[in-house]
XYZ file of C-alpha atoms in Angstrom:
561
model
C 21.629 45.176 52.807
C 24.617 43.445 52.985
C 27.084 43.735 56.034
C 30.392 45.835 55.508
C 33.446 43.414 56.600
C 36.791 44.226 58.853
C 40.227 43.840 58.279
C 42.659 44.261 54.939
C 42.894 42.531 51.822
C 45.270 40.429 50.291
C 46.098 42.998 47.872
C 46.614 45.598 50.702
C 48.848 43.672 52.229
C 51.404 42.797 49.291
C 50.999 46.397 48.642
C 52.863 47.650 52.616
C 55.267 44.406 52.052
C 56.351 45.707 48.762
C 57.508 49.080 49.919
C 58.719 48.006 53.356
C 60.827 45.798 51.321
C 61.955 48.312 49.379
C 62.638 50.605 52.268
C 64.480 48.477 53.838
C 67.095 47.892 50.567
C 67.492 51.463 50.470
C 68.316 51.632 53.956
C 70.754 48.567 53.761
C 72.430 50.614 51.098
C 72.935 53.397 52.703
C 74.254 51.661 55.605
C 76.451 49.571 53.208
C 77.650 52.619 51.592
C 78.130 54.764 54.691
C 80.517 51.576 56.070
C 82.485 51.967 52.900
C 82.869 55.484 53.183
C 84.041 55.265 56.462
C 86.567 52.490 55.546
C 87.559 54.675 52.403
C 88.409 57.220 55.038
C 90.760 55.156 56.911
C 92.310 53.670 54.006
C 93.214 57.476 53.278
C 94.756 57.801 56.359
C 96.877 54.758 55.696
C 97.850 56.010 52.607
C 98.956 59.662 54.198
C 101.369 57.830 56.978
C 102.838 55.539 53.744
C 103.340 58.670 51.679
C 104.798 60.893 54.870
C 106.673 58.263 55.411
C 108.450 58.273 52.130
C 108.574 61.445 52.325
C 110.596 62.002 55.155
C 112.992 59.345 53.684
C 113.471 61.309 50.664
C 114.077 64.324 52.782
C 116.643 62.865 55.116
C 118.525 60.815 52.915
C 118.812 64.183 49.885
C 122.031 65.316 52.454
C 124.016 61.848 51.800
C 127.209 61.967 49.625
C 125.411 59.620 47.005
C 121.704 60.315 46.446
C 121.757 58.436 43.342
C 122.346 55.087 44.842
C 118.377 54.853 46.096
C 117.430 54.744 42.941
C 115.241 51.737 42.327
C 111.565 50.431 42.503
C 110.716 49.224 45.938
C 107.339 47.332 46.536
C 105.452 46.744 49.916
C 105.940 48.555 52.808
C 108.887 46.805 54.793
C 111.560 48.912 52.905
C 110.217 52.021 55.749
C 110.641 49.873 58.682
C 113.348 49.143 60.986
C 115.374 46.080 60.745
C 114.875 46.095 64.339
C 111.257 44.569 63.616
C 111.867 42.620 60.522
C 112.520 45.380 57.696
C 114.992 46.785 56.167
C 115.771 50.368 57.119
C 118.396 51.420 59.781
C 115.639 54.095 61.325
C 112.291 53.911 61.633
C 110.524 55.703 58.748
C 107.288 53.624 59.467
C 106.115 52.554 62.602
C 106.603 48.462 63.158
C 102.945 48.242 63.802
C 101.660 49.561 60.694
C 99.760 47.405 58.623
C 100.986 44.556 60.445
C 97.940 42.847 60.882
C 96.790 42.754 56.706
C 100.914 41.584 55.983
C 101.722 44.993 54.488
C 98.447 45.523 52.540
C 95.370 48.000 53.485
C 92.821 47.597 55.391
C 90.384 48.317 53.638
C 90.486 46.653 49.918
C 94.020 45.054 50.884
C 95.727 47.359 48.383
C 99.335 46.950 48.170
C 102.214 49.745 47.500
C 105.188 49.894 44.326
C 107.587 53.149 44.975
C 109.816 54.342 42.259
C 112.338 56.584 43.378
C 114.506 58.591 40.586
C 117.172 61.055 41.192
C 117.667 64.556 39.121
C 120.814 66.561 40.065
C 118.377 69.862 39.259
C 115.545 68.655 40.992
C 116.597 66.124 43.702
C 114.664 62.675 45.135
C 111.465 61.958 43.405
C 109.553 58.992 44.877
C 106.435 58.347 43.009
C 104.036 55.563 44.705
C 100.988 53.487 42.798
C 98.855 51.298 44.280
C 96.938 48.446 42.897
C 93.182 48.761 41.796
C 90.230 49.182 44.470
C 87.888 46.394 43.614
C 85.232 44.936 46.045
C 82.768 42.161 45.906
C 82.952 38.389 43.986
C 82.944 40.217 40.884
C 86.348 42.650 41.757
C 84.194 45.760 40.777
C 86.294 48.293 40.621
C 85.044 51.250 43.268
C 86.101 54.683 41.976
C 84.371 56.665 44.392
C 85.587 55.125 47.286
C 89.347 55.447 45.922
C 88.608 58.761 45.051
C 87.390 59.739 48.505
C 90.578 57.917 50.108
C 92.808 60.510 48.322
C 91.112 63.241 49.141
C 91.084 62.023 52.717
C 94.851 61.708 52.427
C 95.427 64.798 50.167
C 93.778 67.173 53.188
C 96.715 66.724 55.222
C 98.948 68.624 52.899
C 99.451 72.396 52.261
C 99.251 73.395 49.262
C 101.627 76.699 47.588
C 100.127 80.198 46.615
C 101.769 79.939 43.295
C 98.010 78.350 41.962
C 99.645 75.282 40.593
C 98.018 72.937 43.397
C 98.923 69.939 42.543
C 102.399 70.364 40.711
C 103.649 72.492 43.493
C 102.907 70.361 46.457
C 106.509 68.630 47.879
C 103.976 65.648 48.352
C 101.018 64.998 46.350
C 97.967 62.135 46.682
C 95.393 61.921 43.810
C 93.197 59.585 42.087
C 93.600 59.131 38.311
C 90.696 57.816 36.892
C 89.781 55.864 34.130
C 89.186 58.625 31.603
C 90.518 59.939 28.375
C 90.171 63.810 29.285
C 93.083 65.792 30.757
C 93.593 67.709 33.831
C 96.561 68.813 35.933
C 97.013 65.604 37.382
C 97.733 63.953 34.279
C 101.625 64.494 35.673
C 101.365 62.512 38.445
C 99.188 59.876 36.500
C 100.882 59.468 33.502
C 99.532 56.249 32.482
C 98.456 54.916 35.055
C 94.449 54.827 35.079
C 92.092 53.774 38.060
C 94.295 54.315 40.879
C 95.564 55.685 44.135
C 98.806 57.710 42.745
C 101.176 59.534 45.417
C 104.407 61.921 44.709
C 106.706 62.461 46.815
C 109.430 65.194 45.906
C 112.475 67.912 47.556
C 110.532 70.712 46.036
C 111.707 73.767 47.518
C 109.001 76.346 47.170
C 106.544 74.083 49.217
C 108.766 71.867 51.000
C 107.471 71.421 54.673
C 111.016 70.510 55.701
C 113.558 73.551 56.866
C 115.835 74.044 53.937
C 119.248 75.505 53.897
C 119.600 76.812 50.734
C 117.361 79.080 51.159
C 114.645 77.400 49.266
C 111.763 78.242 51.038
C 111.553 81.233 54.072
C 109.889 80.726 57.605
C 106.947 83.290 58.589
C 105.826 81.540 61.837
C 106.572 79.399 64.701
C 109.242 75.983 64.006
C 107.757 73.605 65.952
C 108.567 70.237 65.901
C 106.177 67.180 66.194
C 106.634 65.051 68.952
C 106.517 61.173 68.881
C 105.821 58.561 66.286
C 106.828 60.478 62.622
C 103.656 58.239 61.270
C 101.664 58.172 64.224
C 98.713 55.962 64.540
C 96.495 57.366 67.637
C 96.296 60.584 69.261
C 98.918 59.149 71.844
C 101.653 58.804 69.461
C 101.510 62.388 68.317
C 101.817 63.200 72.008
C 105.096 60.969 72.985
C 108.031 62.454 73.175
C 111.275 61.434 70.777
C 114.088 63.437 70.987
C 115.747 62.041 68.144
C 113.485 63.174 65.896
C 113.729 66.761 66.807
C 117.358 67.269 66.846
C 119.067 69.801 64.328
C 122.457 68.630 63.140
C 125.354 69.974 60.935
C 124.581 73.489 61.546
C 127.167 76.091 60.453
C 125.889 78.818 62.391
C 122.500 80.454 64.338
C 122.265 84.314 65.034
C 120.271 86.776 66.398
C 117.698 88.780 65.054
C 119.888 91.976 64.520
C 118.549 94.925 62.323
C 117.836 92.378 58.915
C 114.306 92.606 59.842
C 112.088 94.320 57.730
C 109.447 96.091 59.957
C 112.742 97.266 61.956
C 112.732 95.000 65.099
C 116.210 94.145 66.470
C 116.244 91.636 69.390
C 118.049 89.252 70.613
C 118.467 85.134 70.372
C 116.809 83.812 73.455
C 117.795 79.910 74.213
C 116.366 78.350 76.965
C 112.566 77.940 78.295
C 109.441 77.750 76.218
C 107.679 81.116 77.456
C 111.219 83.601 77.282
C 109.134 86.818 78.387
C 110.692 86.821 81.732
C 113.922 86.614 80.443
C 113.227 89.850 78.592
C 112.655 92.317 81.615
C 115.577 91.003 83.209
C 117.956 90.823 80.531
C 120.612 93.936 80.228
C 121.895 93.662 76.848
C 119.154 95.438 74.460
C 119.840 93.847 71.364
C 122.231 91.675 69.090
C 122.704 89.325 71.795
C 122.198 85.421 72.387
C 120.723 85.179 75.633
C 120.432 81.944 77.747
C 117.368 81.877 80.318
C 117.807 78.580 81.678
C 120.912 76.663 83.526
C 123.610 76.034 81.269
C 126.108 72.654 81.673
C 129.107 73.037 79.450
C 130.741 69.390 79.756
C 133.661 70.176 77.226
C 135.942 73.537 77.007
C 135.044 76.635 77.541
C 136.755 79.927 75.456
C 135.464 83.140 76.491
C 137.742 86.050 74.208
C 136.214 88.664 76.177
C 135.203 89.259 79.544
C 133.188 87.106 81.778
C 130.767 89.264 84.221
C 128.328 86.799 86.625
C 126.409 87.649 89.309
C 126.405 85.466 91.334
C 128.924 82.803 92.339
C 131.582 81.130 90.313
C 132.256 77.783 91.885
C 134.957 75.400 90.212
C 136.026 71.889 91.122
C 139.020 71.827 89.420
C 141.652 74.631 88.766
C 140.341 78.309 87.631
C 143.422 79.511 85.840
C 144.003 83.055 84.604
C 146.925 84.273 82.198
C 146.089 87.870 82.925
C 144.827 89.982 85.691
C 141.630 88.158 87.678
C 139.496 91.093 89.481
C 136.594 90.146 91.480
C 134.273 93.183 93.118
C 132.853 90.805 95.242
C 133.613 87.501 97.006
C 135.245 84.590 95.286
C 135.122 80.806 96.949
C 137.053 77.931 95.166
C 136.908 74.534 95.943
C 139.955 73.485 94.319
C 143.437 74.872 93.779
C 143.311 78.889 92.310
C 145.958 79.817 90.029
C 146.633 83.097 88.800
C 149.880 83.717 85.864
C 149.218 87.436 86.278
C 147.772 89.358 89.204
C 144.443 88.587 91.057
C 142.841 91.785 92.445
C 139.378 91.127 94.499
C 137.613 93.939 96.131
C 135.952 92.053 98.462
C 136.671 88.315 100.317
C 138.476 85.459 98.705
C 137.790 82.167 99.986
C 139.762 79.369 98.498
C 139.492 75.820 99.921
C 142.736 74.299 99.117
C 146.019 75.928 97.458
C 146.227 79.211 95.832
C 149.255 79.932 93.676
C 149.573 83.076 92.311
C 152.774 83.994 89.954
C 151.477 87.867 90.361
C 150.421 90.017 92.320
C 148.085 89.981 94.703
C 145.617 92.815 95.526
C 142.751 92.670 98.195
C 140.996 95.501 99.602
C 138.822 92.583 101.645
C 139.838 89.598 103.972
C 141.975 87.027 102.325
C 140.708 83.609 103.919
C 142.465 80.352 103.424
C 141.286 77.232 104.849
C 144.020 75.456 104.239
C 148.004 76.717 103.188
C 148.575 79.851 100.982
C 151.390 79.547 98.803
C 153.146 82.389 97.530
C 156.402 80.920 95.296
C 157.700 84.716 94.728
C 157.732 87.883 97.044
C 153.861 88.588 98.649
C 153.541 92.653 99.636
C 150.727 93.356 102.139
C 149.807 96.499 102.879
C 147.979 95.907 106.166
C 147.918 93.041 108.971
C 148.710 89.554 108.149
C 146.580 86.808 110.531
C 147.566 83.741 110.635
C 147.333 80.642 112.648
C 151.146 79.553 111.231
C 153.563 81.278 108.723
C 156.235 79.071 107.053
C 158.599 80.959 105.244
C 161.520 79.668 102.733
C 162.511 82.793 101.800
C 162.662 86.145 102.881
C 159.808 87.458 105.196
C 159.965 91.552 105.573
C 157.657 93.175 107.574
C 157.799 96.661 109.438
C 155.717 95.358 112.579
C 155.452 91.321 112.705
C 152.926 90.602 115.602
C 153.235 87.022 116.109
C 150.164 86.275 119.102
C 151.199 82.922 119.181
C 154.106 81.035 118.800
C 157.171 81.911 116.542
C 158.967 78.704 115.107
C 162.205 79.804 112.229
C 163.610 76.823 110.060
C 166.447 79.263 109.170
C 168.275 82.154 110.596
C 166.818 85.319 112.434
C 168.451 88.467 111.015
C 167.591 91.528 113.125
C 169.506 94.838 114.894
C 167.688 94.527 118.200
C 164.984 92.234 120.021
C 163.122 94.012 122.629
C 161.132 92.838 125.448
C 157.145 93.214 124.675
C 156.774 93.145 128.166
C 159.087 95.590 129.622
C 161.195 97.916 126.429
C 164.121 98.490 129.286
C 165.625 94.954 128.550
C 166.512 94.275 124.975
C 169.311 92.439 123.083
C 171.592 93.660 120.956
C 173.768 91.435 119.525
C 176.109 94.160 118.153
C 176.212 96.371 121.184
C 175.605 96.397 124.529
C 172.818 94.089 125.874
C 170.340 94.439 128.641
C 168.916 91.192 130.601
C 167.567 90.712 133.834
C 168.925 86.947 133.908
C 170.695 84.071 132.116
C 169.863 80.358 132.906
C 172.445 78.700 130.509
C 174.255 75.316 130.024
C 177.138 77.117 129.017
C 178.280 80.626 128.451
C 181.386 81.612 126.677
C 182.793 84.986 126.119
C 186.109 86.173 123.770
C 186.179 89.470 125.908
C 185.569 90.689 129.490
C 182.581 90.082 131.512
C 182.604 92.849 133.831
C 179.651 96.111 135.303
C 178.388 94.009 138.103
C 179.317 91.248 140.868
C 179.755 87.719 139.362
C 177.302 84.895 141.111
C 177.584 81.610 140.709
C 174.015 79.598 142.058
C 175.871 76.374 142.290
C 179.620 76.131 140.780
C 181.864 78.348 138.627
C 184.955 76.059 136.800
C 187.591 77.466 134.805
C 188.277 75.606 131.806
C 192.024 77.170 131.250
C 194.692 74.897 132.285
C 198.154 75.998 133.391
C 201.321 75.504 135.091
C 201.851 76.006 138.723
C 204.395 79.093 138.820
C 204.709 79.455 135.243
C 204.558 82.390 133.703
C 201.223 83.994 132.603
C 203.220 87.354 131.052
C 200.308 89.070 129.087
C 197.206 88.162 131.196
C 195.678 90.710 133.561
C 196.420 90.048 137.375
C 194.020 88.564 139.284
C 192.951 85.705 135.835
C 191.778 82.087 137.200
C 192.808 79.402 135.775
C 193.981 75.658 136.823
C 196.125 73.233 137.055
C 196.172 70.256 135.562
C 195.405 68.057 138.674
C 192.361 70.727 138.860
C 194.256 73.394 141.326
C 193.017 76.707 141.272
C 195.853 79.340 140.212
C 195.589 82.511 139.935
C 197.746 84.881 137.538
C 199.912 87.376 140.059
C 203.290 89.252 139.291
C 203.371 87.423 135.820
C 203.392 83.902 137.615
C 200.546 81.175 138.350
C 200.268 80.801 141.916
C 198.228 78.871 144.280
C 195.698 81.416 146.214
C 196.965 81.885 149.908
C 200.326 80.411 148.845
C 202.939 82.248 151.256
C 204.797 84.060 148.542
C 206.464 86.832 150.226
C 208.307 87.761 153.141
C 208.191 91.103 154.541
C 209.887 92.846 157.816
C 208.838 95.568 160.090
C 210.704 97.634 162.839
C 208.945 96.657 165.846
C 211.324 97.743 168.942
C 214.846 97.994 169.861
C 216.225 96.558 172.768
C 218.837 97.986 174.736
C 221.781 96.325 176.220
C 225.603 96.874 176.289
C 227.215 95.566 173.517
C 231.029 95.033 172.457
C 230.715 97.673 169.005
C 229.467 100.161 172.189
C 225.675 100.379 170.771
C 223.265 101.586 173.549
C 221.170 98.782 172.183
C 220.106 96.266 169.345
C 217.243 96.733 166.396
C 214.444 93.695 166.404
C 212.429 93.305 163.656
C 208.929 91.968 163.072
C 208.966 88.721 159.723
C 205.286 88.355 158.424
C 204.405 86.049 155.575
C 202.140 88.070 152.664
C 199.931 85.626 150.584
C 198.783 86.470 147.087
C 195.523 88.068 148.122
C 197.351 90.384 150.965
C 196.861 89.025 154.144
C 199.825 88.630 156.558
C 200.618 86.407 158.546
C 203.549 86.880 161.778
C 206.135 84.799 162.049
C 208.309 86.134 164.885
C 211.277 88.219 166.050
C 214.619 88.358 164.531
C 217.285 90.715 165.358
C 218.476 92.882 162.200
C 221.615 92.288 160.348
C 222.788 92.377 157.056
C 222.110 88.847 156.940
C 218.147 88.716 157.860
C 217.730 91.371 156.043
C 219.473 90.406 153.102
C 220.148 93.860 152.192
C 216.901 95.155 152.731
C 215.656 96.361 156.350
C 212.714 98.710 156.785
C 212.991 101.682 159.595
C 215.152 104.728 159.938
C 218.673 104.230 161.249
């Protein structure tokens, strides 16, 4: 018997490298086709930022004055970029670095772009896009599937309207048009174009994802604009922020909710932060209202036709001006000047920093504090006490009690009946009547009348300033008047005449004894009388004997004969 032998044959063996082989094709493919697919996917997104893109340029530029001037074929994608990185837009429609690396073409098959935009008064901006042919490998085979699957990939970014025309009512619309004789919805964005990548682009109303103003299409949720790139390439450029892409210009008017709602809510038009809730428990005006819940920075006028209630402070750098009554219920500070054409009425304090000029009235039931001068250019009433540290008045200043605690100072003239001693009411002066003071320290003190009620005293010298003559006449003035002469003697007025004081102006005689002797006319004896000298202020002075006679006496002798 012979011996059974190990191992394989040769026909065993071309048998397992026959269908590894063929294994290993099928698995190439599928790896082959799976990298295609994957490319087809990002040449679809490539062709949804190109056609957004366009797009958005239809949609901003329908609002110029002459829409009809873009009219024109435009080829590549340079047109969308800014000249600011070698194209020819003035904004950035596309982003500078898209498709940069390929020189405008795609990725994936290098497909370039032709856009024909038309205008239609009825219907607006059109921009219809075809690319060129998806062909791969040395024989340019022309790859329907994967074109296919790149609009579809593109095509799933769009909404799409309820009206059941899909593809006709889209504002933008991506399909492939293959190479077919049959019909199909689509035939109106092919026309005749067969075997490629065909995108519309139009200002359809009824599906337009832009907000419309004539009413053309009606939001039901949330506007929310996108932030960043407005073809973004990553995840981060949908994140960055661009505030020029998410402003809302030349807008007539925005209102409140206000009873147009249809399930009956009225509420009002919150502006402010992103989560308002807050705002809503705190707010007190129920409804029909525009309500801002964040700080507010007006930097040109503000015109306010009704009133104005805050509560809180109101704090001005410049001038707060009112043409009609101002009324504050609680405290008021100012920085700046405060003026008021009409009156200001605060029931509390009013603090002003600098000037206040009011040309009304004024009316605090509170303190009015001024750190610096209050002006009042007309008449100011007060009701109650007026503190301050100085008054300066031009004008009038009436007051039934004015306590000055400090010092007084008057630019002009003091008009009053009577000033009375604070200290002690007994001493007063009247400048009318009769006035009481305990003393006078003066440089001078002149009188058109009589000082008189009390003795006279002099603490150092007492000069007359009348000059007369010596024994001339002073008919008229009161006896005992002091005047003087020119060479500065004292006279005083006595008898009508200015005399000397202790000038011996009189002589006078008295009987003072008889003496008795024999005499020739037979007397028993003879008469002797006393002669005295009598100055001006009485005193006499004796002078001696004389005997009388008709002579001596000069036809006066005193005594009984």
């Amino acid at each position: 018997m012979k011996k059974k032998e190990d191992g394989f044959t040769l026909l065993e063996l071309l048998l397992v490298i026959g269908i590894t082989t063929t294994m290993s094709v099928v698995s190439f493919q599928d790896k082959m086709l799976e990298t295609e697919q994957a490319q087809a996917r990002r040449l679809g997104m490539e062709v949804f930022q190109y056609n957004s893109a366009v797009q958005n340029y239809l949609a901003h530029s329908s609002g110029l004055p002459n829409p009809a001037s873009l009219q024109g074929t435009y080829t590549g994608v340079n047109w969308l970029k800014s000249s600011a990185c070698g194209g020819t837009a003035n904004k950035e429609w596309l982003s500078c670095n898209f498709l940069a690396h390929s020189n405008g073409k795609t990725s994936f098959g290098r497909l370039g772009f032709t856009t024909e935009i038309k205008y239609d008064p009825a219907a607006g901006l059109t921009g219809r896009t075809v690319m060129t042919k998806l062909t791969l490998g040395g024989d340019k085979q022309e790859r329907a599937d994967l074109a296919g699957l790149a609009a579809l990939v593109a095509s799933g970014a769009y909404a799409v309207s309820e009206d059941g025309k899909a593809v006709t009512a889209q504002d933008s619309t991506v399909a492939y048009c293959p190479d077919t004789a049959g019909t199909s919805p689509i035939n109106a964005v092919c026309q005749s174009d067969k075997g490629s990548i065909v995108m519309l682009s139009r200002n359809l109303s009824a599906a337009d994802r832009w907000l419309r103003v004539d009413h053309g299409n009606a939001m039901q949720n949330v506007l929310e604009f996108r932030t960043g790139d407005p073809t973004p390439a990553s995840q981060t450029d949908i994140q960055a922020i661009d505030s020029v892409s998410r402003q809302i210009r030349n807008v007539a008017r925005i209102y409140n909710l206000g009873n147009g709602n249809s399930n009956g809510e009225s509420d009002n038009l919150y502006l402010g932060k992103k989560h308002g809730d807050a705002a809503k428990a705190m707010v007190t005006l129920p409804s029909n209202a525009v309500v801002v819940d964040a700080d507010q920075e007006v930097l040109g006028k503000l015109v306010v036709a009704a009133s104005i209630d805050a509560r809180g402070d109101i704090s001005t750098k410049g001038n707060l001006r009112s043409d009609g009554n101002a009324s504050i219920g609680k405290n008021m500070t100012v920085a700046g000047t405060t003026k008021s054409v009409g009156d200001l009425t605060t029931d509390s304090n009013l603090g002003v920093g600098k000037n206040a000029v009011i040309s009304g009235k004024i009316t605090s039931i509170g303190d009015i504090i001024g750190q610096n001068n209050l002006a009042v250019a007309k008449d100011g009433t007060f009701g109650g006490k007026v503190i301050a540290q100085n008054i300066n008045s031009k004008g009038d200043l009436s007051s039934n009690t004015l306590n000055v605690i400090g010092g007084g100072r008057f630019g002009g003239d003091i008009y009053a009946p009577r000033m009375i001693d604070s200290n002690d009411g007994n001493y007063y002066l009247d400048p009318n009547q009769t006035s009481r003071l305990n003393n006078i320290s003066a440089n001078g003190i002149w009188s058109g009348g009589d000082i008189s009620a009390g003795n006279y005293s002099s603490g150092k010298y007492l000069l007359p300033t009348a000059i007369e003559n010596k024994n001339g006449s002073c008919a008229g003035v009161v006896n005992g008047a002091i005047a003087k002469s020119i060479s500065g003697e004292i006279l005083v007025c006595q008898g009508s005449v200015w005399k000397a004081p202790g000038e011996n102006n009189e002589i006078h005689y008295e009987l003072v004894y008889t003496m008795r002797s024999g005499g020739s006319n037979g007397y028993m004896g003879q008469l002797w009388l006393g002669k005295f000298k009598i100055d001006s202020y009485g005193n006499k002075q004796f002078i001696g004997y004389v005997p009388m006679s008709a002579y001596e006496c000069n036809g006066w002798c005193g005594g009984p004969w």
